[in-house]
Structure formats: C-alpha cells, structure tokens
XYZ file of C-alpha atoms in Angstrom:
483
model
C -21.292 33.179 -23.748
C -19.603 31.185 -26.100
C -17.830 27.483 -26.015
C -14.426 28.677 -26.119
C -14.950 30.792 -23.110
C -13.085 29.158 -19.667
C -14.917 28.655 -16.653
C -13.007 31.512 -15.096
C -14.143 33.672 -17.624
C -18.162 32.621 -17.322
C -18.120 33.188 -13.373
C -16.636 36.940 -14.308
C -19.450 37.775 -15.981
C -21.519 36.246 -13.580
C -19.491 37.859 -11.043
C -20.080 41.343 -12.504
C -23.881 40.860 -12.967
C -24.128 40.494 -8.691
C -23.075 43.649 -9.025
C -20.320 45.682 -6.724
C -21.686 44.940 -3.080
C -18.431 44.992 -0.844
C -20.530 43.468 1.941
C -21.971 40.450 -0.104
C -18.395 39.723 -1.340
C -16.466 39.829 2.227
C -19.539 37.746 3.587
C -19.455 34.614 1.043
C -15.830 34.707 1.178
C -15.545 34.471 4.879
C -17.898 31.133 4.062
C -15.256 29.296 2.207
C -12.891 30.134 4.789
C -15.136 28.775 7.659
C -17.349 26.209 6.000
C -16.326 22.469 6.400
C -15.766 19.962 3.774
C -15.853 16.886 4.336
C -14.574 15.330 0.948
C -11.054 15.701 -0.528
C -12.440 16.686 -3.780
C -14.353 19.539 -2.540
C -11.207 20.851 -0.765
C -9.815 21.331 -3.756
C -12.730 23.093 -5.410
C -12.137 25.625 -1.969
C -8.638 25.898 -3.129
C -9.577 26.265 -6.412
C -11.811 29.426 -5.505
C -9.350 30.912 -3.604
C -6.664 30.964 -6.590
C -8.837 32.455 -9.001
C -9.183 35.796 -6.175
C -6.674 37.371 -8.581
C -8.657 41.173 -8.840
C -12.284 42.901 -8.468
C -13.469 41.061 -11.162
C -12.509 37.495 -10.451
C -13.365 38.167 -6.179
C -16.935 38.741 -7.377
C -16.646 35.620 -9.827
C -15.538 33.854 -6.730
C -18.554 34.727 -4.380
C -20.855 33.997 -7.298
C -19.582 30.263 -7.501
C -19.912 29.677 -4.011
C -22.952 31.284 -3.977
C -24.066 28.364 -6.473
C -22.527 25.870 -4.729
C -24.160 27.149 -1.564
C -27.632 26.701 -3.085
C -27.266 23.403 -4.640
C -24.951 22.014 -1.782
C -22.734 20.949 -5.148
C -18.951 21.910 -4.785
C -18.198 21.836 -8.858
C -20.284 23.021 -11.892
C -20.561 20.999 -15.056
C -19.298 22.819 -18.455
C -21.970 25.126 -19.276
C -21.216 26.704 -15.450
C -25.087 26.244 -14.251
C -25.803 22.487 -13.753
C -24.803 20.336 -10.556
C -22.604 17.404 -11.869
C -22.417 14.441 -9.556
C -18.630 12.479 -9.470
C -17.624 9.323 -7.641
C -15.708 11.143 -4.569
C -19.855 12.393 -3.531
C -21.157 8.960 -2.842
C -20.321 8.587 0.685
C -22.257 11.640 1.657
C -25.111 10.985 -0.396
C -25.211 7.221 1.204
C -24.401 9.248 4.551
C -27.325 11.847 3.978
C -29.895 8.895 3.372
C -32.701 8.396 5.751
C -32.769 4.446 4.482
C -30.525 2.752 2.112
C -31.495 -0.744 0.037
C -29.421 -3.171 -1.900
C -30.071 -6.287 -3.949
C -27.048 -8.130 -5.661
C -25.754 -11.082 -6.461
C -22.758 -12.948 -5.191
C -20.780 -15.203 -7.577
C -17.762 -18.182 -6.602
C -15.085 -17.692 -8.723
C -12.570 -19.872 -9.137
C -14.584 -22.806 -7.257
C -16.148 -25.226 -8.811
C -19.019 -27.800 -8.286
C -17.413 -31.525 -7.879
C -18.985 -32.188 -11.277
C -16.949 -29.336 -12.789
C -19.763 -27.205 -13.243
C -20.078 -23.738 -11.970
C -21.151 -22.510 -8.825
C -24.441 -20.881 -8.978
C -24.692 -17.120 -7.821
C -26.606 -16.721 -4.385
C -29.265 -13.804 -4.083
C -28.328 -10.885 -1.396
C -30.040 -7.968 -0.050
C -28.938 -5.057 2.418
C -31.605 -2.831 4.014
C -30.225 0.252 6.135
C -32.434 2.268 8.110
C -30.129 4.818 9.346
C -32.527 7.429 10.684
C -33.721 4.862 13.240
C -30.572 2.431 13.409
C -31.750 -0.901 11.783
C -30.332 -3.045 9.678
C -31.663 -6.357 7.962
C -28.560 -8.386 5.298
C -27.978 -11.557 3.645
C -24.778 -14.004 5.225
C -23.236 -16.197 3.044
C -20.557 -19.024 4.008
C -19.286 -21.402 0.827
C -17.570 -24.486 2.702
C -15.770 -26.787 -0.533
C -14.637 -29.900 0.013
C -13.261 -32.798 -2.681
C -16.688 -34.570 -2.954
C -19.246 -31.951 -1.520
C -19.943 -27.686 -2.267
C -22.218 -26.475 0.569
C -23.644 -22.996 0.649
C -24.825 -21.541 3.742
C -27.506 -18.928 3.882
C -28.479 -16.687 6.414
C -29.824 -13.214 7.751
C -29.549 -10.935 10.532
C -32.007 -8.298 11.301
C -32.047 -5.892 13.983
C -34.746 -3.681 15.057
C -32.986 -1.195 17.195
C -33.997 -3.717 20.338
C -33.539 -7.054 19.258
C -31.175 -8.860 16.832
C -31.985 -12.078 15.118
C -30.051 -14.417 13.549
C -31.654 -16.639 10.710
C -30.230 -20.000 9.192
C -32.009 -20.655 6.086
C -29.889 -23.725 5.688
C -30.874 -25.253 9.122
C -34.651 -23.246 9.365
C -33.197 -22.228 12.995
C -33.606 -18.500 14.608
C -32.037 -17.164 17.654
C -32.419 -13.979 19.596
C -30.188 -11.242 21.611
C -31.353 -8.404 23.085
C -29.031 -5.228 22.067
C -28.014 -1.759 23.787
C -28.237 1.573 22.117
C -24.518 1.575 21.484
C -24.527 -1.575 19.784
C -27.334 -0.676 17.765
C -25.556 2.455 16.463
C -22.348 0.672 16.099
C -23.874 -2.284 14.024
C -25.578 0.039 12.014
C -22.466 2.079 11.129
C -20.319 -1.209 10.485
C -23.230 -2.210 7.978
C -22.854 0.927 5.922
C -18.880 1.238 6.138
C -19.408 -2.594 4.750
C -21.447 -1.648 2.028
C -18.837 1.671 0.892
C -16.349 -1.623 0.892
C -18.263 -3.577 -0.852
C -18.515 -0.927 -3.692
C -15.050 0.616 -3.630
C -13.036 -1.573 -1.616
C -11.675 1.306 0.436
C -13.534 5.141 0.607
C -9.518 6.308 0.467
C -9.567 4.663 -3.235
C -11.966 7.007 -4.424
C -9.574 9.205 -5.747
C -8.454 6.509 -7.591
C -11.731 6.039 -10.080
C -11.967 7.049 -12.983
C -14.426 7.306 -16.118
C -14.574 4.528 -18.247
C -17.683 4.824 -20.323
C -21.026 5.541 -20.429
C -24.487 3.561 -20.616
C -28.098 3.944 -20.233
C -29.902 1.618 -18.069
C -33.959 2.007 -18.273
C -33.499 5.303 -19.565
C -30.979 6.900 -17.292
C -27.969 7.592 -18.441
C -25.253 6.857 -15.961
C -21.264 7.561 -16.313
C -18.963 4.213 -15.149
C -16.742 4.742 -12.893
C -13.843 2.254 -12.804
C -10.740 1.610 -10.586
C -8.227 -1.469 -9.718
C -6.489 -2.376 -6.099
C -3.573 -4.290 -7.694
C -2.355 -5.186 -4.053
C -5.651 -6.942 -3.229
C -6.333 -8.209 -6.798
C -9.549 -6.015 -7.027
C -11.148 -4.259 -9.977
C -13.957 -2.184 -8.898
C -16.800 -0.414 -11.717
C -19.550 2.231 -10.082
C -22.765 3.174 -12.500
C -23.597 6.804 -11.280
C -25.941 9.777 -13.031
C -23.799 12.692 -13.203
C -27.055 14.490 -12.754
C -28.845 13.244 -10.454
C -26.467 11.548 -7.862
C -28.468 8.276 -8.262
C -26.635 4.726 -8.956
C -27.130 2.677 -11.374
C -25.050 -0.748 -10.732
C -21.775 -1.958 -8.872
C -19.330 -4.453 -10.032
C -16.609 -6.064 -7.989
C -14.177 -8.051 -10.016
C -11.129 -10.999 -8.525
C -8.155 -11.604 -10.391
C -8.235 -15.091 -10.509
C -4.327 -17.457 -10.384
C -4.354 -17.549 -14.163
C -4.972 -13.936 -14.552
C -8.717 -13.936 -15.609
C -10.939 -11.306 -14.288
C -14.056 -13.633 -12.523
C -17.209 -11.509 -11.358
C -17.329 -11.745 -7.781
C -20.233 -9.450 -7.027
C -22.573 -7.205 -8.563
C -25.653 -4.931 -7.000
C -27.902 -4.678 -9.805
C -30.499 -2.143 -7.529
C -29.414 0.205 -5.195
C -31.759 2.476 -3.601
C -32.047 5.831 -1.161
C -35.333 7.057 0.732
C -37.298 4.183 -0.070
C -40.055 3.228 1.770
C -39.621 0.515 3.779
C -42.186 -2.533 3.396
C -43.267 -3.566 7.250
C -41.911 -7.319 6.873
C -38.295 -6.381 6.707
C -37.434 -5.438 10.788
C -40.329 -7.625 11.819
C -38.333 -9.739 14.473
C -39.989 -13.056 14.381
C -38.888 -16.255 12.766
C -40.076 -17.386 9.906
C -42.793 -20.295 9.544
C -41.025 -23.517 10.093
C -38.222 -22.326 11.553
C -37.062 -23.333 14.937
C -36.343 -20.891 17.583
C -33.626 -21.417 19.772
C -35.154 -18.985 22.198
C -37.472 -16.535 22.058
C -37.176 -12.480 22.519
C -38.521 -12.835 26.150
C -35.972 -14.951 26.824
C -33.160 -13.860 24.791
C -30.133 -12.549 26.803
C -28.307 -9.118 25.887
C -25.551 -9.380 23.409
C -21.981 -7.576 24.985
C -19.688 -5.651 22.704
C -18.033 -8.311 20.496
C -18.793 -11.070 22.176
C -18.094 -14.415 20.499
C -14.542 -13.304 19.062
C -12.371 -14.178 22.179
C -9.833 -17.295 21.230
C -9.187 -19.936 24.282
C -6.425 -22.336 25.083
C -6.967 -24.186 27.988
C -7.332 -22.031 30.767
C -6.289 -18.579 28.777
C -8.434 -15.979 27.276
C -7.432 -13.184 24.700
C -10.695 -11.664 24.160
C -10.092 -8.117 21.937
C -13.308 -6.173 22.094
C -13.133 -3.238 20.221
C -10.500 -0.724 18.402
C -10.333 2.104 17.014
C -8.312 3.997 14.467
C -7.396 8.088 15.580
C -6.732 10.811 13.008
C -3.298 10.784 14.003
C -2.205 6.842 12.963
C -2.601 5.584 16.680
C -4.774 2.979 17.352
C -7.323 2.591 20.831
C -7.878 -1.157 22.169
C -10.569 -2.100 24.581
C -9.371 -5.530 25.250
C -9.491 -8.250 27.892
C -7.043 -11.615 29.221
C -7.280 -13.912 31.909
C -5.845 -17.107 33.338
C -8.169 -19.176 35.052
C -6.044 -21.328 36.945
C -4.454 -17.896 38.447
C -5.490 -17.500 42.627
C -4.863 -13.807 42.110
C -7.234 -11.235 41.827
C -7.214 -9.671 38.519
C -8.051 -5.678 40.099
C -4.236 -5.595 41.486
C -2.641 -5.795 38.056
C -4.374 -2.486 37.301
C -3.295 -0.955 41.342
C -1.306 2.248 40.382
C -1.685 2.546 36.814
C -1.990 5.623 35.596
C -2.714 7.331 32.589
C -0.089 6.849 29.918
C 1.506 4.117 32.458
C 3.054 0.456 30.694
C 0.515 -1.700 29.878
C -0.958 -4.073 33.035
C 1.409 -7.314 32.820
C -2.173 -9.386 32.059
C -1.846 -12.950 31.239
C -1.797 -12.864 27.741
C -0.257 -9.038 26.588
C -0.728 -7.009 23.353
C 1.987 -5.439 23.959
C 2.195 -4.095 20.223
C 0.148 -4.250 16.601
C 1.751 -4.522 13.012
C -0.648 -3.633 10.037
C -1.397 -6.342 7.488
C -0.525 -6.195 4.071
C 1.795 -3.297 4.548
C 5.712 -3.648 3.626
C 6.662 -1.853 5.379
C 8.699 -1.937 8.914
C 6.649 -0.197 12.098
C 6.076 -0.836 15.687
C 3.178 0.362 17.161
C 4.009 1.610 21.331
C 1.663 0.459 23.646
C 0.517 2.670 26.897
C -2.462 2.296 29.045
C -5.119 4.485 29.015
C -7.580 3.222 31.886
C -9.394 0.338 32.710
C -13.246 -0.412 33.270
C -15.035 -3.549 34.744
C -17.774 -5.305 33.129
C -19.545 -8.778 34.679
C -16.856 -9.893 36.362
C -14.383 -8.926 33.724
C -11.972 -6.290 33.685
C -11.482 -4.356 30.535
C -7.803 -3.048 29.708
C -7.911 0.343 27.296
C -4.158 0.748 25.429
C -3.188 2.831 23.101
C -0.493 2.121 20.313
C 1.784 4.548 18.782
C 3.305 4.220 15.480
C 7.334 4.568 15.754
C 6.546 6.375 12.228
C 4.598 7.249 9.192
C 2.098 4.575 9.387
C 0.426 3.361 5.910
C -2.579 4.299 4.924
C -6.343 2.635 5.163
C -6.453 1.798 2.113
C -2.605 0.271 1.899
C -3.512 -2.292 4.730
C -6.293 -5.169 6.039
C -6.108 -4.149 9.465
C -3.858 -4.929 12.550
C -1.951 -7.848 13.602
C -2.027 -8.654 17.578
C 1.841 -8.840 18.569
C 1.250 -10.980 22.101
C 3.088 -12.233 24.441
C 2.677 -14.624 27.927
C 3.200 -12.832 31.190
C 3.428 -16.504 32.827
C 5.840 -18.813 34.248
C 5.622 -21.053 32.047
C 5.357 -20.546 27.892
C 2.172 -22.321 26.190
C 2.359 -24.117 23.265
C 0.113 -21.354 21.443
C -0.089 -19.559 18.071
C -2.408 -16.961 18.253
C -3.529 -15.241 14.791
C -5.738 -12.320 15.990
C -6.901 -9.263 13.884
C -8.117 -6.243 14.343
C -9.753 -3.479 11.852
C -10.373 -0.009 13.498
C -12.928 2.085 13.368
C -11.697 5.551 12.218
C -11.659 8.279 14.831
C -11.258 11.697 13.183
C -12.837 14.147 15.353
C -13.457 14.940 19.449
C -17.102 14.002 18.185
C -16.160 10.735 16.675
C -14.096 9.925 20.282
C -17.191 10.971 22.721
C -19.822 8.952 20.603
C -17.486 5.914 19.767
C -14.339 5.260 22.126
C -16.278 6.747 25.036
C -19.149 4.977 24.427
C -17.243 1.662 24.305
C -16.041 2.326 27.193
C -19.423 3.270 29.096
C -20.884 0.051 27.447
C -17.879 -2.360 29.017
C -18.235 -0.890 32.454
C -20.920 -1.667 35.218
C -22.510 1.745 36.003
C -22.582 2.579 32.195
C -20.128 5.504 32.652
C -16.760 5.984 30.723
C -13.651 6.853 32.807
C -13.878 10.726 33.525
C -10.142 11.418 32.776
C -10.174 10.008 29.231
C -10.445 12.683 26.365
C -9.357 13.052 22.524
C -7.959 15.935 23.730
C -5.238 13.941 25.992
C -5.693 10.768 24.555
C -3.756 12.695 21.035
C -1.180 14.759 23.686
C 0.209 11.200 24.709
C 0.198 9.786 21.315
C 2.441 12.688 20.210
C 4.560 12.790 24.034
C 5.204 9.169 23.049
C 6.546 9.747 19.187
C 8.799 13.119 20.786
C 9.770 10.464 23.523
C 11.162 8.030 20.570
C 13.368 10.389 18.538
C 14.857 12.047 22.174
C-alpha cells in the first residue's frame, strides 16, 4: 500500500484477499443491516459502508470492514486501515460497558470571593460507581455567601444497594434510609447520567467536540477534545487516548459577567474496572460523627421524597418523569388539600385511559421547557392512577402541540399549575422537572413501569399501561390537534 492510497481503495484489496465467497459476503452484509448501533457516529460509519457497495470489488471491501469492526467492536479505522481509533462520541458506552467507574476532581468558585477579597479555595470531590452491583458513594458540595461570611458545606452519600447514608462533614452528623431495588437502580443511573453532564454538559453535544490539541500526561498521549454551550455559558475540554479509549482529564469552564473564562471543575483521575478498596460502601458513620439513627432503625426512603412544596394546607408533590422517544413527557405526580372532607379515590371514579386529567387540588395541567425560545404547549391526558400509603398517585402524560427542542437546547420542564378550588391562594409555585429519557419498550418496562409498581401498595404497575399505547395516544393526541 502506499500513503496516497484512500481508504476505499485499502479495504479493496483487503476485500479481494477474503477471497470470492458469495456466502461470507451476503452473511456480513445482512449484519450491518440487522446489527444495532447505539451511537450517532457509528450510524454513519453503517451508512458509510453501505455507499461504498458500488461493485464486486468494493461489496467484498465492505464485508471486510465490518468484519474488522466486528472483531474489535470499533465502528471506524484509523489511517493506516488496521488500528481501532477511539473519538469522543464512544465515551458513553465505554462508561456504560464499565463494571465500576471512579472519579477524583476538584471543584473551583468562580466569580465568588472570600470577604477579604481573596479567592475561594477549590474543594476535593470523588465519585465511585459500582454499576455491576448498583452502588454509588459522591462528594456534595453547597457554597452559601453572604456580605461578611463564605461557608462551604461538605458532604457524602453512599449507598450500598440496601442502605443509603447521608454524611455532613460540616456538622460530623450521619443519617440512614433504607432503599428498594428500584431506587437503587434509579440512583445509580442518575449518578452516571450526572457524571456524562458533568463532562459534556449534555451526551446530545457530543457531536459538537472537536480536536483541539494534543498532550501527553505520564506517558500517554491523549487527543483534547473541546466544545462550547454558548446558551449555558459552558466550555467543555475531554483528554482521551485515541488508542486505547482511556481518559486522561476533564475540564469544565464558566463564562464569567466580564467575559473571562473561570475554571469551574476539573477531574484530574478518572478510572474504569478498578478495584474497589472495602471502605468505600461500608455503611457506617465515621468516628465522631453523630448518628441521627441507626440502619436498624432507619425507615425506607419513597421515590423522591423530600421534593414536594407546601402552602398551608396544599401539597404539589411531583415524583418522577420521564422523557419518551417521541418528545412527550410521563408524570407520576401527587396533590392534596387537607382541609378537603372529600375522599381523594372519587376524583379518579371513571377515568379512563387517555381521559382529562383528575381535577386534583393543585393541577399540572401542562409543562413548558426551560431555556427554550421557543412557543409550545405540552397536552396533558391521564394515563392511570396507583395508591401508595395513603396517597394517591396521578400518572399524565403531556403532548407537545409541536416540534419540541431538543435535550440539549433546554434545562428541563416548567410545571404550568393551576387551583381546582373555590377560592385562589396567594401562591407562586416554581417547580421543575428533568426527565429521564425513555427510548425503547425496554427503557418503559424497567423505568416508567417500575415507578409505577414502586408508588403502588401491592408493588404492581397498572396492567393496561404499555409503551406500546402509551406512544398511540401521544400521536392520537397531536392528529387530534391539527383536525
């Protein structure tokens, strides 16, 4: 081979020394019909394939590229057509292959200052993710300034799959909750679609990076990666090793009001299939610490609890949401008045599936995404109901009147309420929600279902409640709008 020859021209040759099997040929190319990818760019490598299927030659160049790609379970080649390059867009499934995943960073103030004018000094944080057996163990931070006073609070939460504890190293105080399966699964995934934030702002920015240098850091040699969310005043730079997959160091950079870039966070060690040392999902507080409780006594933790807001005797407690392929977005949520003599269970008499939503005290009635420009109301229907400790949990879903923006072109969902009373409160509720994207039937039965099962008495979700329907409405509901 020579340099000037083009890619397409190595994987002839290559494709003419598999030799002139029919059979191997129709079989590897009814793989990159059937096989799934999961990330954009390796779509486009499928593509890619399939445009070069020009004659003999180039089919049999074809199958000997997937072949490759097959082997090494790498989509692309790098220039000399026989080595697996690694790019940014194959981070999330390397992170999502891990058995356990380990961070240690710093976090940095900027644009706060100490009352004395000097700067705020950077706190130490660390992220372990055991996502074979669903633990998790990370640093909290809270920075509270005030004109005479900077306090920084520290904490950690670590959960063993059984328990959960909460540690204040600022007040040496621990507390317990015991935790369900579901919530242990669910935790775990919010901690690593937290840490894919944390390094890209948004997995739909991926696309979005791009190379900005090179450097070696104790002898690896690792490509930088760089990108910038203007909207959100982000700037974003991602160490990775081409050729190994491994990274090297994560930057996340705030514009500050006068324009300056400040350093906001870095992770100077980040880590996959390590061994994990025993301390780190011990549950037991530290020496010196005072325990609220203790894990004999500690009671079970329910599905968001904690985020409900109050005004004298209302409740708007939003559980859980959920984001579907389609735009629409699934809320398990939950309202009462306490001063009401009537029994909640006969707003729910009758409803059926796809029905208006239950005329509860305090009604979402609709959601408008944050940090969007543009102008879209989101329908809301009722998809069933389940009953929890005395509570009764309404599921809705919410339609987009059109093209809703994209993940990465929002910060979640507004609540759009209003009071189903007779008389109006003197109330401003700002509520928001973030879903959790649905994209397959899979994603709905592990997820929405489960929610569902975990926020209803006999553990079961309602039996008439599938993607399957749940996505028919959605789309019954957009025809109904444009009748």
């Amino acid at each position: 081979m020579t340099d000037k020859e083009t890619i397409e021209e190595k994987l002839k040759k290559l494709g003419q020394a598999i030799g002139s099997d029919d059979s191997l040929v129709k079989n590897v190319m009814s793989r990159i019909d059937t096989a799934t990818f999961c990330e954009s760019n390796r779509i486009n490598n499928k593509l890619l394939v399939r445009r070069i299927i020009m004659n003999r030659f180039t089919k049999l160049a074809a199958a000997a590229a997937v072949i490759i790609a097959i082997g090494t379970g790498i989509l692309y080649l790098t220039g000399d057509g026989t080595t697996p390059a690694y790019g940014i867009t194959d981070v999330p499934e390397l992170f999502n292959k891990a058995r356990v995943i380990h961070t240690q960073g710093r976090l940095y103030f900027p644009g706060h200052k100490m009352p004395d004018g000097q700067e705020i000094p950077p706190v130490e944080m660390e992220q372990w993710i055991d996502l074979e057996n669903s633990r998790v163990r990370f640093t909290g931070v809270g920075l509270s300034v005030g004109p005479n006073e900077v306090r920084i609070n520290l904490g950690e939460t670590v959960s063993d799959g059984q328990y959960k504890m909460y540690l204040s190293h600022t007040d040496k105080s621990a507390v317990f909750f015991r935790i369900s399966d579901y919530i242990r699964m669910l935790e775990t995934h919010y901690s690593l679609n937290q840490m894919f934030g944390q390094m890209f702002g948004d997995v739909e920015m991926l696309d979005s990076f791009v190379k900005a240098g090179q450097e070696e850091i104790n002898g690896v040699e690792y490509e930088i990666w760089q990108a910038e969310d203007v909207e959100h005043r982000q700037r974003y730079r991602y160490w990775l090793s081409s050729s190994t997959g491994e990274s090297g160091r994560v930057e996340a950079w705030a514009k500050l009001d006068d324009g300056q870039w400040g350093l906001h966070y870095e992770y100077y060690r980040i880590d996959r299939n390590v061994e994990v040392p025993e301390w780190v999902f011990t549950i037991n507080a530290p020496e010196g610490y005072a325990s609220k409780n203790t894990k004999e006594t500690a009671t079970p933790l329910e599905l968001d609890d904690g985020s409900s807001v109050h005004c004298g005797s209302l409740t708007l407690d939003p559980r859980i949401s959920f984001t579907l392929s389609d735009g629409s977005v699934v809320v398990g949520w939950y309202s009462v008045d306490r001063q009401s003599t009537m029994p909640q269970e006969q707003l729910f008499e009758g409803l059926e599936f796809g029905a208006s939503l239950p005329k509860l005290p305090v009604e979402i009635y609709s959601l408008k995404p944050i940090g969007w420009s543009g102008d879209i109301a989101y329908i809301g229907r009722h998809l069933a109901c389940t009953h929890t400790r005395e509570k009764f949990i309404e599921w809705s879903l919410y339609v987009p009147d059109g093209l809703p923006p994209k993940r990465s072109e929002m910060r979640g969902y507004e609540v759009l309420y209003r009071f189903n009373l007779e008389y109006e409160p003197k109330w401003i509720i700002g509520y928001t929600l973030d879903g959790l994207l649905i994209e397959t039937a899979e994603d709905f039965d592990k997820w929405v279902l489960g929610a569902m099962a975990e926020l209803s008495d006999d553990g079961k979700a309602p039996e008439d409640v599938t993607y399957e329907k749940v996505l028919r409405l959605a789309e019954q509901i957009r025809e109904s709008l444009v009748e």
